[in-house]
Amino acid sequence: VLDVQHFGSTKQNNFGCYKCYINKGGLDWIGFECDILCSWKPINIFYLKHPIYCCPSIIKKCLYVLFRWKNWWVRGILTLAMISFFFFIIYLGPMVLMMIVLCVQIKCFQEIITIGYSVYHSYHLPWFRTLSWYFLLCVNYFFYGETVTDYFFTLVQREEPLRILSKYHRFISFALYLTGFCMFVLSLVKKHYRLQFYMFGWTHVTLLIVVTQSHLIIHNLFEGMIWFIVPISCVICNDIMAYMFGFFFGRTPLIKLSPKKTWEGFIGGFFSTIVFGIMLSYVMAGYRYFVCPVEFNNDSNSFQVDCEPSELFQLQDYALPGILESVTGWTTVRLYPFQIHSIALSSFASIVGPFGGFFASGFKRAFKIKDFANTIPGHGGIMDRFDCQYLMATFVNVYIASFIRGPNPSKVIQQLLALRADQQLHIFNSLKAHLTEKGLLPALEEAAA
């Protein structure tokens, strides 16, 4: 209901003041203005049967408040729905998570490629839509083949077709890409050379941003679901808390690329994400289901997540600094070492992670679009929700490789089995001498006896 009421003037002229009254969902919103410069004319509102007379600026202010809260409720309800779905797929296990990541990757690729088609009006180009999806297939074959070979070597060696594909995997991948490259060259049309090369570059940059990052997400998942869930949850938490702090307290603009982003939201999201990351890590680090790497069990012919947790996921005592000791009265605090790492993950998610969103905002402004798609009401496309996640995935993968993970035993065994028998024997004797020198081999022999 939108009602316009006339009031007596409080100024020294004959212009009246108008009040716009909106009642929506039991809440009353009132806009009030007296302005001699305001032009009075009939304004047709889409849900009114008859035109009304009101100042356009008042209507704009009133409707802005209404639609702002409507968007808040829409985003909030769908965010809760997406979080519930996220919990459900976590319950289904790592293989389902991997398939979901693949589906998200394909949808993000489709959204970005569609923008390229519409911006450059390239629907009429011969074979180009087919080639874009063909290159996506080639790159996924390469990356997923590498992942299967690295993490499930015993399964690959047991099956003859998989062993052959693994041995010549990179050659097959290159041959597939080379076929697509030759098809692109043969599809070049005289009057569209520049446009076709634009789209060729567009496709490859999209593959670099989307497919490579999703491949890193899969790698993080195989290290243990905690390395997948905590970083993603930190980005989601930062996104939600920054939005809420900005919605209720935001006054100072943060960056011109995203006018709705504020310093209040940025700072509030940072501290909220740090606390959330520490608490979530404490809860998850106590369960083997989350901390154990995904491995293939030869006996059960299935994937499993069961192991003896490493020191990273075992409670340890840490001495508190003098300042904190005087405040809390505690001399030590009992934490999982992973919680210390979670501070780094949370800090990146809240400080650097948003720049993935700023990058996406700049991209959308460059092509004069609001969202990548309209898949999720109030949120835009899938890419609008995952623009920060891809940057986070790269950081987590680099962080694991730099500070957590050592050499991959499966990869070492894979390389050893590919050697000749005399080379394997030489390595065996060298390793035996090394273990004997360190005093480990006798202990192993006694344990075996």
Short mmCIF file of C-alpha atoms in Angstrom, two decimals:
data_model
loop_
_atom_site.label_atom_id
_atom_site.label_comp_id
_atom_site.label_asym_id
_atom_site.label_seq_id
_atom_site.Cartn_x
_atom_site.Cartn_y
_atom_site.Cartn_z
CA VAL A 1 0.00 0.00 0.00
CA LEU A 2 1.44 3.36 -1.02
CA ASP A 3 -0.39 6.44 0.30
CA VAL A 4 0.51 10.09 -0.31
CA GLN A 5 -0.75 12.66 2.17
CA HIS A 6 -0.62 16.46 1.87
CA PHE A 7 0.56 18.61 4.76
CA GLY A 8 0.67 22.38 5.31
CA SER A 9 3.84 24.13 4.31
CA THR A 10 6.44 24.92 6.93
CA LYS A 11 8.26 27.25 4.57
CA GLN A 12 7.48 30.84 3.56
CA ASN A 13 5.96 29.82 0.25
CA ASN A 14 2.90 28.09 -1.10
CA PHE A 15 4.56 24.77 -1.85
CA GLY A 16 3.19 21.89 0.19
CA CYS A 17 5.04 19.03 1.76
CA TYR A 18 4.24 15.42 0.87
CA LYS A 19 4.69 12.27 2.85
CA CYS A 20 4.99 8.81 1.24
CA TYR A 21 3.69 6.00 3.44
CA ILE A 22 4.57 2.36 2.70
CA ASN A 23 3.29 -0.63 4.65
CA LYS A 24 5.06 -3.88 3.77
CA GLY A 25 5.06 -7.00 5.89
CA GLY A 26 3.70 -5.15 8.91
CA LEU A 27 6.53 -2.58 8.80
CA ASP A 28 5.89 1.12 8.15
CA TRP A 29 8.32 3.19 6.09
CA ILE A 30 7.81 6.95 5.82
CA GLY A 31 9.58 9.44 3.53
CA PHE A 32 9.07 13.16 4.19
CA GLU A 33 10.28 16.07 2.08
CA CYS A 34 9.59 19.78 1.50
CA ASP A 35 11.59 21.07 -1.45
CA ILE A 36 10.78 24.11 -3.62
CA LEU A 37 12.89 22.64 -6.44
CA CYS A 38 10.91 19.42 -6.63
CA SER A 39 8.85 18.99 -9.80
CA TRP A 40 5.34 17.73 -9.05
CA LYS A 41 3.90 15.40 -11.64
CA PRO A 42 1.81 12.22 -11.76
CA ILE A 43 3.85 9.08 -11.06
CA ASN A 44 2.51 5.68 -12.14
CA ILE A 45 3.44 2.99 -9.64
CA PHE A 46 3.15 -0.52 -11.01
CA TYR A 47 0.99 -1.83 -8.16
CA LEU A 48 -1.42 1.17 -8.04
CA LYS A 49 -4.63 1.33 -10.07
CA HIS A 50 -4.59 5.13 -10.43
CA PRO A 51 -1.76 7.64 -10.88
CA ILE A 52 -0.81 9.72 -7.87
CA TYR A 53 0.89 13.07 -7.44
CA CYS A 54 4.15 12.88 -5.55
CA CYS A 55 7.70 14.14 -5.79
CA PRO A 56 9.87 11.56 -7.69
CA SER A 57 12.67 11.84 -5.14
CA ILE A 58 10.30 10.89 -2.29
CA ILE A 59 9.02 7.87 -4.23
CA LYS A 60 12.59 6.83 -4.93
CA LYS A 61 13.61 7.06 -1.27
CA CYS A 62 10.57 5.15 -0.05
CA LEU A 63 10.91 2.34 -2.60
CA TYR A 64 14.66 2.12 -1.97
CA VAL A 65 14.03 1.28 1.69
CA LEU A 66 11.36 -1.26 0.76
CA PHE A 67 13.40 -3.09 -1.88
CA ARG A 68 16.55 -2.96 0.28
CA TRP A 69 14.84 -4.98 2.99
CA LYS A 70 13.18 -7.23 0.44
CA ASN A 71 16.60 -8.05 -1.03
CA TRP A 72 17.91 -8.67 2.50
CA TRP A 73 15.22 -11.28 3.16
CA VAL A 74 15.63 -12.95 -0.25
CA ARG A 75 19.41 -13.20 0.13
CA GLY A 76 19.06 -14.43 3.70
CA ILE A 77 16.59 -17.22 2.94
CA LEU A 78 18.52 -18.47 -0.08
CA THR A 79 21.81 -18.27 1.83
CA LEU A 80 20.38 -20.54 4.54
CA ALA A 81 19.14 -22.91 1.82
CA MET A 82 22.59 -23.06 0.19
CA ILE A 83 24.30 -23.64 3.54
CA SER A 84 21.88 -26.50 4.30
CA PHE A 85 22.64 -28.03 0.89
CA PHE A 86 26.38 -27.66 1.63
CA PHE A 87 25.98 -29.62 4.89
CA PHE A 88 24.04 -32.31 3.03
CA ILE A 89 26.71 -32.90 0.39
CA ILE A 90 29.38 -33.00 3.11
CA TYR A 91 27.39 -35.81 4.71
CA LEU A 92 27.36 -37.69 1.38
CA GLY A 93 31.16 -37.83 1.34
CA PRO A 94 34.21 -36.68 -0.64
CA MET A 95 33.26 -38.30 -3.95
CA VAL A 96 29.97 -36.41 -4.05
CA LEU A 97 31.81 -33.22 -3.12
CA MET A 98 34.16 -33.78 -6.03
CA MET A 99 31.22 -34.17 -8.43
CA ILE A 100 29.61 -31.00 -7.06
CA VAL A 101 32.86 -29.10 -7.66
CA LEU A 102 32.87 -30.38 -11.25
CA CYS A 103 29.25 -29.26 -11.76
CA VAL A 104 29.99 -25.81 -10.32
CA GLN A 105 33.03 -25.52 -12.56
CA ILE A 106 30.99 -26.33 -15.68
CA LYS A 107 28.29 -23.81 -14.73
CA CYS A 108 30.84 -21.05 -14.06
CA PHE A 109 32.50 -21.77 -17.40
CA GLN A 110 29.13 -21.58 -19.16
CA GLU A 111 28.29 -18.22 -17.54
CA ILE A 112 31.57 -16.58 -18.52
CA ILE A 113 31.58 -18.00 -22.05
CA THR A 114 27.96 -16.85 -22.56
CA ILE A 115 29.00 -13.30 -21.64
CA GLY A 116 31.71 -13.50 -24.29
CA TYR A 117 29.23 -14.66 -26.89
CA SER A 118 26.78 -11.86 -26.11
CA VAL A 119 29.38 -9.09 -25.81
CA TYR A 120 31.19 -9.91 -29.03
CA HIS A 121 28.03 -11.08 -30.86
CA SER A 122 29.85 -14.26 -31.82
CA TYR A 123 26.94 -16.69 -32.04
CA HIS A 124 27.33 -16.85 -35.79
CA LEU A 125 31.01 -17.87 -35.70
CA PRO A 126 31.54 -21.36 -37.15
CA TRP A 127 32.29 -24.14 -34.67
CA PHE A 128 33.23 -21.81 -31.88
CA ARG A 129 30.71 -22.84 -29.23
CA THR A 130 31.58 -26.47 -29.95
CA LEU A 131 35.31 -25.74 -29.65
CA SER A 132 34.88 -23.91 -26.34
CA TRP A 133 33.25 -26.95 -24.75
CA TYR A 134 35.75 -29.25 -26.44
CA PHE A 135 38.65 -27.38 -24.83
CA LEU A 136 36.87 -27.63 -21.46
CA LEU A 137 36.66 -31.41 -21.93
CA CYS A 138 40.36 -31.64 -22.85
CA VAL A 139 41.54 -29.62 -19.85
CA ASN A 140 39.35 -31.59 -17.45
CA TYR A 141 40.64 -34.86 -18.87
CA PHE A 142 44.21 -33.71 -18.26
CA PHE A 143 43.70 -32.43 -14.70
CA TYR A 144 41.45 -35.21 -13.44
CA GLY A 145 43.74 -37.81 -15.01
CA GLU A 146 46.68 -36.32 -13.12
CA THR A 147 44.69 -36.37 -9.88
CA VAL A 148 43.65 -40.02 -10.25
CA THR A 149 47.22 -41.07 -11.06
CA ASP A 150 48.67 -39.21 -8.07
CA TYR A 151 46.18 -40.19 -5.37
CA PHE A 152 44.87 -43.60 -6.51
CA PHE A 153 47.99 -45.21 -7.91
CA THR A 154 47.20 -48.68 -6.54
CA LEU A 155 43.82 -48.68 -8.27
CA VAL A 156 45.39 -47.54 -11.55
CA GLN A 157 48.06 -50.25 -11.44
CA ARG A 158 45.50 -52.96 -10.80
CA GLU A 159 43.42 -52.25 -13.91
CA GLU A 160 45.13 -52.74 -17.26
CA PRO A 161 43.16 -50.07 -19.21
CA LEU A 162 43.82 -47.50 -16.47
CA ARG A 163 47.51 -48.42 -16.41
CA ILE A 164 47.80 -47.76 -20.15
CA LEU A 165 45.89 -44.48 -19.92
CA SER A 166 48.07 -43.41 -16.99
CA LYS A 167 51.30 -44.20 -18.79
CA TYR A 168 50.41 -42.18 -21.89
CA HIS A 169 48.13 -39.68 -20.15
CA ARG A 170 50.03 -36.51 -21.02
CA PHE A 171 50.56 -37.52 -24.63
CA ILE A 172 46.84 -38.27 -25.03
CA SER A 173 45.96 -34.93 -23.40
CA PHE A 174 48.29 -33.04 -25.72
CA ALA A 175 46.91 -34.86 -28.78
CA LEU A 176 43.36 -33.93 -27.76
CA TYR A 177 44.29 -30.27 -27.33
CA LEU A 178 46.22 -30.24 -30.59
CA THR A 179 43.14 -31.54 -32.39
CA GLY A 180 41.08 -28.66 -31.03
CA PHE A 181 43.79 -26.18 -31.98
CA CYS A 182 43.84 -27.42 -35.57
CA MET A 183 40.05 -27.30 -35.72
CA PHE A 184 40.15 -23.66 -34.61
CA VAL A 185 42.66 -22.76 -37.33
CA LEU A 186 40.53 -24.50 -39.97
CA SER A 187 37.43 -22.61 -38.76
CA LEU A 188 38.93 -19.13 -39.30
CA VAL A 189 36.77 -16.95 -41.57
CA LYS A 190 38.24 -14.03 -43.51
CA LYS A 191 36.02 -11.25 -42.16
CA HIS A 192 36.05 -12.47 -38.55
CA TYR A 193 39.73 -13.12 -37.80
CA ARG A 194 39.99 -10.60 -34.95
CA LEU A 195 36.70 -11.65 -33.38
CA GLN A 196 37.63 -15.33 -33.52
CA PHE A 197 40.98 -14.70 -31.86
CA TYR A 198 39.21 -12.60 -29.20
CA MET A 199 37.02 -15.56 -28.36
CA PHE A 200 39.94 -18.01 -28.52
CA GLY A 201 41.75 -15.94 -25.88
CA TRP A 202 38.52 -15.52 -23.89
CA THR A 203 38.06 -19.30 -23.74
CA HIS A 204 41.61 -19.97 -22.60
CA VAL A 205 41.60 -17.29 -19.90
CA THR A 206 38.30 -18.73 -18.64
CA LEU A 207 39.85 -22.20 -18.54
CA LEU A 208 42.80 -20.82 -16.58
CA ILE A 209 40.61 -19.07 -14.02
CA VAL A 210 37.87 -21.66 -13.59
CA VAL A 211 39.20 -25.13 -14.40
CA THR A 212 42.67 -24.74 -12.91
CA GLN A 213 41.28 -23.39 -9.65
CA SER A 214 38.64 -26.12 -9.37
CA HIS A 215 41.39 -28.68 -9.90
CA LEU A 216 43.21 -27.19 -6.90
CA ILE A 217 40.01 -27.45 -4.86
CA ILE A 218 39.92 -31.19 -5.64
CA HIS A 219 43.55 -31.50 -4.52
CA ASN A 220 42.72 -29.77 -1.25
CA LEU A 221 39.79 -32.14 -0.75
CA PHE A 222 42.00 -35.23 -1.13
CA GLU A 223 44.32 -33.91 1.60
CA GLY A 224 41.37 -34.18 3.97
CA MET A 225 37.91 -32.68 3.93
CA ILE A 226 38.91 -30.18 6.60
CA TRP A 227 41.16 -28.45 4.04
CA PHE A 228 38.12 -28.16 1.79
CA ILE A 229 35.41 -27.25 4.28
CA VAL A 230 37.21 -24.73 6.52
CA PRO A 231 38.49 -22.43 3.71
CA ILE A 232 35.14 -22.47 1.89
CA SER A 233 33.24 -21.87 5.14
CA CYS A 234 35.54 -18.96 6.04
CA VAL A 235 34.82 -17.28 2.70
CA ILE A 236 31.08 -17.83 3.18
CA CYS A 237 31.24 -16.49 6.76
CA ASN A 238 33.18 -13.41 5.65
CA ASP A 239 30.71 -12.78 2.84
CA ILE A 240 27.71 -13.03 5.19
CA MET A 241 29.17 -11.04 8.08
CA ALA A 242 30.59 -8.31 5.84
CA TYR A 243 27.15 -7.95 4.26
CA MET A 244 25.40 -7.78 7.64
CA PHE A 245 27.86 -5.32 9.19
CA GLY A 246 27.69 -3.22 6.04
CA PHE A 247 23.89 -3.38 5.93
CA PHE A 248 23.38 -2.21 9.50
CA PHE A 249 26.48 -0.09 10.21
CA GLY A 250 28.01 0.69 6.80
CA ARG A 251 28.77 4.36 6.19
CA THR A 252 32.26 4.56 4.66
CA PRO A 253 32.73 3.28 1.06
CA LEU A 254 35.54 0.76 0.69
CA ILE A 255 36.28 0.64 -3.05
CA LYS A 256 34.79 2.30 -6.11
CA LEU A 257 34.48 -0.99 -8.00
CA SER A 258 31.84 -2.11 -5.46
CA PRO A 259 29.97 0.94 -4.13
CA LYS A 260 27.97 -1.19 -1.66
CA LYS A 261 31.12 -2.47 0.08
CA THR A 262 32.02 -0.50 3.22
CA TRP A 263 34.93 -0.35 5.65
CA GLU A 264 32.56 -1.24 8.48
CA GLY A 265 31.55 -4.42 6.68
CA PHE A 266 35.16 -5.25 5.77
CA ILE A 267 36.44 -4.88 9.36
CA GLY A 268 33.42 -6.61 10.92
CA GLY A 269 33.75 -9.49 8.48
CA PHE A 270 37.46 -9.86 9.30
CA PHE A 271 37.07 -10.30 13.06
CA SER A 272 33.98 -12.47 12.68
CA THR A 273 35.78 -14.77 10.24
CA ILE A 274 38.82 -15.18 12.52
CA VAL A 275 36.63 -16.25 15.45
CA PHE A 276 34.51 -18.50 13.22
CA GLY A 277 37.59 -20.18 11.69
CA ILE A 278 39.09 -21.01 15.09
CA MET A 279 35.81 -22.41 16.43
CA LEU A 280 35.03 -24.47 13.30
CA SER A 281 38.57 -25.88 13.23
CA TYR A 282 38.29 -26.96 16.86
CA VAL A 283 35.07 -28.85 16.16
CA MET A 284 36.22 -30.55 12.94
CA ALA A 285 39.77 -31.44 14.04
CA GLY A 286 38.39 -34.00 16.49
CA TYR A 287 36.82 -36.21 13.78
CA ARG A 288 38.80 -38.58 11.56
CA TYR A 289 36.13 -38.26 8.88
CA PHE A 290 37.25 -34.68 8.30
CA VAL A 291 41.01 -34.82 8.89
CA CYS A 292 42.02 -38.06 7.12
CA PRO A 293 43.10 -37.99 3.46
CA VAL A 294 40.89 -39.71 0.91
CA GLU A 295 42.45 -43.07 -0.03
CA PHE A 296 41.47 -46.14 -2.03
CA ASN A 297 41.17 -49.37 -0.06
CA ASN A 298 42.19 -52.42 -2.11
CA ASP A 299 40.48 -54.85 0.24
CA SER A 300 37.03 -53.23 0.13
CA ASN A 301 37.40 -51.77 -3.38
CA SER A 302 36.13 -48.43 -2.11
CA PHE A 303 37.35 -44.99 -1.09
CA GLN A 304 37.83 -44.41 2.62
CA VAL A 305 38.67 -41.62 5.04
CA ASP A 306 40.14 -43.46 8.01
CA CYS A 307 43.61 -43.03 9.48
CA GLU A 308 45.57 -42.22 12.60
CA PRO A 309 45.38 -38.40 12.83
CA SER A 310 48.69 -36.59 12.47
CA GLU A 311 50.11 -34.25 15.11
CA LEU A 312 48.37 -31.42 13.30
CA PHE A 313 45.06 -32.76 14.62
CA GLN A 314 46.09 -33.70 18.17
CA LEU A 315 45.51 -31.38 21.12
CA GLN A 316 48.64 -29.69 22.48
CA ASP A 317 49.36 -27.17 25.25
CA TYR A 318 50.50 -23.68 24.24
CA ALA A 319 51.88 -21.08 26.68
CA LEU A 320 50.01 -17.79 26.62
CA PRO A 321 51.81 -14.44 26.29
CA GLY A 322 52.17 -12.41 29.49
CA ILE A 323 49.47 -9.91 28.51
CA LEU A 324 46.85 -12.59 27.87
CA GLU A 325 47.91 -14.48 30.99
CA SER A 326 47.29 -11.41 33.16
CA VAL A 327 43.86 -10.89 31.56
CA THR A 328 42.58 -14.48 31.55
CA GLY A 329 44.50 -15.94 34.49
CA TRP A 330 45.51 -18.94 32.34
CA THR A 331 49.13 -19.95 31.85
CA THR A 332 48.47 -22.36 28.98
CA VAL A 333 45.72 -23.06 26.49
CA ARG A 334 44.94 -26.41 24.85
CA LEU A 335 44.50 -26.18 21.07
CA TYR A 336 44.83 -28.21 17.91
CA PRO A 337 47.83 -27.06 15.83
CA PHE A 338 45.43 -26.82 12.89
CA GLN A 339 43.67 -23.98 14.70
CA ILE A 340 46.85 -21.91 14.37
CA HIS A 341 46.81 -22.56 10.63
CA SER A 342 43.13 -21.66 10.52
CA ILE A 343 44.03 -18.10 11.56
CA ALA A 344 46.11 -17.78 8.38
CA LEU A 345 43.28 -19.25 6.30
CA SER A 346 40.69 -16.97 7.91
CA SER A 347 42.89 -13.91 7.48
CA PHE A 348 43.36 -14.60 3.79
CA ALA A 349 39.63 -15.27 3.33
CA SER A 350 38.70 -11.93 4.90
CA ILE A 351 41.53 -9.66 3.68
CA VAL A 352 42.66 -10.94 0.28
CA GLY A 353 39.66 -13.14 -0.61
CA PRO A 354 37.31 -10.18 -1.22
CA PHE A 355 39.64 -8.97 -3.97
CA GLY A 356 38.39 -11.91 -6.02
CA GLY A 357 34.95 -10.33 -5.69
CA PHE A 358 36.35 -6.89 -6.59
CA PHE A 359 37.99 -8.43 -9.65
CA ALA A 360 34.64 -9.93 -10.67
CA SER A 361 32.93 -6.56 -10.07
CA GLY A 362 35.43 -4.85 -12.33
CA PHE A 363 34.88 -7.52 -14.97
CA LYS A 364 31.11 -7.04 -14.85
CA ARG A 365 31.41 -3.25 -14.99
CA ALA A 366 33.70 -3.53 -18.00
CA PHE A 367 30.92 -5.33 -19.90
CA LYS A 368 28.05 -3.37 -18.30
CA ILE A 369 26.31 -6.31 -16.66
CA LYS A 370 24.98 -6.60 -13.10
CA ASP A 371 25.46 -10.34 -12.55
CA PHE A 372 27.02 -13.24 -14.40
CA ALA A 373 23.60 -14.90 -14.62
CA ASN A 374 20.22 -15.11 -12.86
CA THR A 375 20.58 -18.64 -11.48
CA ILE A 376 20.07 -17.73 -7.80
CA PRO A 377 17.53 -14.96 -6.98
CA GLY A 378 19.14 -12.16 -4.99
CA HIS A 379 22.64 -13.57 -5.59
CA GLY A 380 23.04 -13.67 -9.38
CA GLY A 381 24.87 -16.53 -11.04
CA ILE A 382 26.99 -19.36 -9.65
CA MET A 383 30.12 -17.39 -10.55
CA ASP A 384 28.88 -14.48 -8.44
CA ARG A 385 28.99 -16.80 -5.40
CA PHE A 386 32.31 -18.45 -6.21
CA ASP A 387 34.41 -15.49 -7.35
CA CYS A 388 36.26 -15.43 -4.00
CA GLN A 389 36.39 -19.23 -3.61
CA TYR A 390 38.70 -19.75 -6.58
CA LEU A 391 41.32 -17.35 -5.22
CA MET A 392 41.03 -19.05 -1.83
CA ALA A 393 41.56 -22.48 -3.41
CA THR A 394 44.89 -21.42 -4.90
CA PHE A 395 46.10 -20.03 -1.57
CA VAL A 396 45.15 -23.19 0.34
CA ASN A 397 46.91 -25.42 -2.18
CA VAL A 398 50.08 -23.31 -2.04
CA TYR A 399 49.85 -23.17 1.77
CA ILE A 400 49.60 -26.96 2.06
CA ALA A 401 52.51 -27.51 -0.33
CA SER A 402 54.69 -24.91 1.46
CA PHE A 403 53.97 -25.53 5.16
CA ILE A 404 52.10 -28.83 5.58
CA ARG A 405 52.70 -31.55 3.00
CA GLY A 406 55.98 -33.30 2.28
CA PRO A 407 56.79 -35.52 -0.72
CA ASN A 408 53.90 -37.62 -1.99
CA PRO A 409 54.60 -41.32 -1.14
CA SER A 410 52.23 -42.56 -3.86
CA LYS A 411 54.06 -40.56 -6.49
CA VAL A 412 57.46 -41.83 -5.28
CA ILE A 413 56.24 -45.45 -5.49
CA GLN A 414 54.79 -44.78 -8.92
CA GLN A 415 58.14 -43.55 -10.18
CA LEU A 416 60.01 -46.45 -8.55
CA LEU A 417 57.79 -49.09 -10.15
CA ALA A 418 58.36 -47.50 -13.55
CA LEU A 419 62.14 -48.15 -13.27
CA ARG A 420 64.01 -51.22 -14.51
CA ALA A 421 64.59 -54.12 -12.11
CA ASP A 422 68.30 -53.34 -11.64
CA GLN A 423 67.50 -49.69 -10.86
CA GLN A 424 64.88 -50.72 -8.32
CA LEU A 425 67.39 -53.10 -6.67
CA HIS A 426 70.00 -50.34 -6.47
CA ILE A 427 67.52 -48.00 -4.78
CA PHE A 428 66.47 -50.79 -2.39
CA ASN A 429 70.08 -51.42 -1.29
CA SER A 430 70.72 -47.68 -0.89
CA LEU A 431 67.57 -47.26 1.21
CA LYS A 432 68.45 -50.32 3.31
CA ALA A 433 71.92 -48.96 4.03
CA HIS A 434 70.48 -45.57 4.96
CA LEU A 435 67.92 -47.05 7.37
CA THR A 436 70.54 -49.33 8.94
CA GLU A 437 72.87 -46.37 9.46
CA LYS A 438 70.09 -44.44 11.24
CA GLY A 439 69.32 -47.46 13.43
CA LEU A 440 65.76 -47.89 12.12
CA LEU A 441 66.09 -51.12 10.20
CA PRO A 442 66.92 -53.44 13.16
CA ALA A 443 63.90 -52.09 15.02
CA LEU A 444 61.75 -52.78 11.98
CA GLU A 445 63.14 -56.31 11.65
CA GLU A 446 62.46 -57.04 15.33
CA ALA A 447 58.92 -55.72 15.00
CA ALA A 448 58.36 -57.91 11.95
CA ALA A 449 59.73 -60.95 13.81
#
